[in-house]
XYZ file of C-alpha atoms in Angstrom:
141
model
C 110.953 105.773 107.455
C 111.047 102.141 106.317
C 114.712 101.657 107.046
C 114.452 103.110 110.551
C 111.883 100.484 111.462
C 113.907 97.683 109.919
C 116.934 98.597 111.987
C 114.951 99.122 115.163
C 112.789 95.991 115.059
C 113.426 92.324 114.315
C 109.983 91.720 112.745
C 108.047 93.681 110.168
C 104.692 93.179 108.480
C 104.450 94.247 104.849
C 100.773 94.595 104.005
C 100.374 94.208 100.253
C 103.654 92.346 99.893
C 103.158 91.751 96.170
C 102.736 95.459 95.373
C 105.554 97.503 93.899
C 106.430 99.034 97.265
C 105.797 95.751 99.073
C 108.202 93.759 96.895
C 110.868 96.390 97.512
C 110.196 96.449 101.267
C 110.516 92.660 101.537
C 113.882 92.718 99.776
C 115.277 95.585 101.845
C 114.088 94.018 105.100
C 115.727 90.701 104.224
C 118.992 92.512 103.409
C 118.844 93.920 106.941
C 118.190 90.497 108.497
C 114.624 91.254 109.541
C 111.922 88.585 109.825
C 109.238 89.504 107.265
C 105.509 88.873 107.508
C 103.888 89.571 104.131
C 100.205 89.751 103.277
C 98.605 89.348 99.870
C 95.213 88.368 98.507
C 96.009 85.238 96.476
C 98.124 82.094 96.633
C 100.059 83.230 93.545
C 100.957 86.534 95.177
C 101.881 84.825 98.455
C 104.168 82.425 96.575
C 105.901 85.410 94.977
C 106.382 87.060 98.380
C 107.901 83.810 99.662
C 110.225 83.713 96.640
C 111.409 87.242 97.514
C 112.243 86.051 101.028
C 109.177 86.695 103.184
C 109.300 84.369 106.181
C 105.568 84.207 106.891
C 102.995 84.747 104.130
C 99.376 85.435 105.075
C 96.322 85.636 102.825
C 94.498 88.680 104.207
C 91.270 87.564 102.514
C 91.074 84.296 104.448
C 93.062 84.877 107.629
C 93.233 87.506 110.376
C 96.744 88.769 109.689
C 96.925 90.843 112.890
C 96.167 87.783 115.021
C 98.638 85.668 113.035
C 101.479 88.175 113.394
C 100.815 88.481 117.127
C 100.754 84.686 117.427
C 104.021 84.296 115.506
C 105.784 87.033 117.502
C 104.517 86.141 120.953
C 102.212 89.145 121.014
C 104.824 91.607 119.813
C 103.289 92.878 116.602
C 105.475 94.910 114.268
C 104.509 98.185 112.727
C 105.610 101.324 110.955
C 105.313 104.638 112.707
C 105.025 107.902 110.874
C 107.981 110.231 111.238
C 108.044 113.961 111.773
C 109.914 116.412 109.584
C 112.847 116.335 112.005
C 113.509 112.735 111.013
C 113.899 113.446 107.287
C 117.682 113.892 107.476
C 117.981 110.601 109.350
C 115.765 108.852 106.802
C 117.831 110.182 103.898
C 121.032 109.116 105.632
C 119.710 105.600 106.198
C 118.520 105.269 102.603
C 121.980 106.323 101.452
C 123.654 103.923 103.897
C 121.445 100.831 103.426
C 119.194 101.054 100.371
C 121.485 102.378 97.629
C 124.268 99.861 98.363
C 121.735 97.002 98.238
C 120.447 98.231 94.872
C 123.969 98.732 93.507
C 124.996 95.236 94.655
C 121.958 93.729 92.945
C 120.518 92.486 96.248
C 117.343 94.488 95.668
C 115.727 94.636 92.243
C 112.517 96.262 91.065
C 109.724 93.854 90.231
C 108.106 94.951 86.964
C 104.879 93.196 86.007
C 104.366 94.809 82.611
C 105.397 97.758 80.460
C 102.735 99.743 78.608
C 103.244 102.474 76.014
C 101.859 105.786 77.223
C 99.130 105.493 74.601
C 97.792 102.476 76.549
C 97.626 104.234 79.920
C 93.933 103.377 80.281
C 94.698 99.658 79.904
C 97.520 99.957 82.431
C 95.150 101.607 84.871
C 92.570 98.850 84.362
C 95.213 96.243 85.185
C 96.176 98.174 88.301
C 92.549 98.419 89.425
C 92.039 94.683 88.841
C 94.812 93.900 91.342
C 95.936 91.008 89.135
C 99.528 92.218 88.908
C 102.612 91.594 91.013
C 105.060 94.476 91.340
C 105.002 97.649 89.294
C 103.164 98.549 86.113
C 105.299 100.871 84.007
C 104.280 103.446 81.409
C 106.891 104.240 78.781
C 106.921 107.127 76.280
């Protein structure tokens, strides 16, 4: 689903660009030559999105990101569309063609904020709920 939109469009907006999925989406989009608009809720998180390659970083707490994306794209806002079951084979093919090679080449790397032992799952969940992290929070056995 993500890759289809990256190939089809020249702009994409990644809402929650500092999240685990968001950091991955920014990297994949940049590998595909797509202009990335990333949103986040703090200057620190926006700076991290910029470091990953986001072209335009928008604080969704202080700015209307929809209006900003439309302004930056001449009214042509980007978006993801949901895909039906018929598209699953195409999605898998595109992940195999574009995502795995980027990971293997080291062009895309997971962003891990912190590792927690499984015994500290409650603390990990508190960190997640606080939204003070960038990237993924990992539980390890």
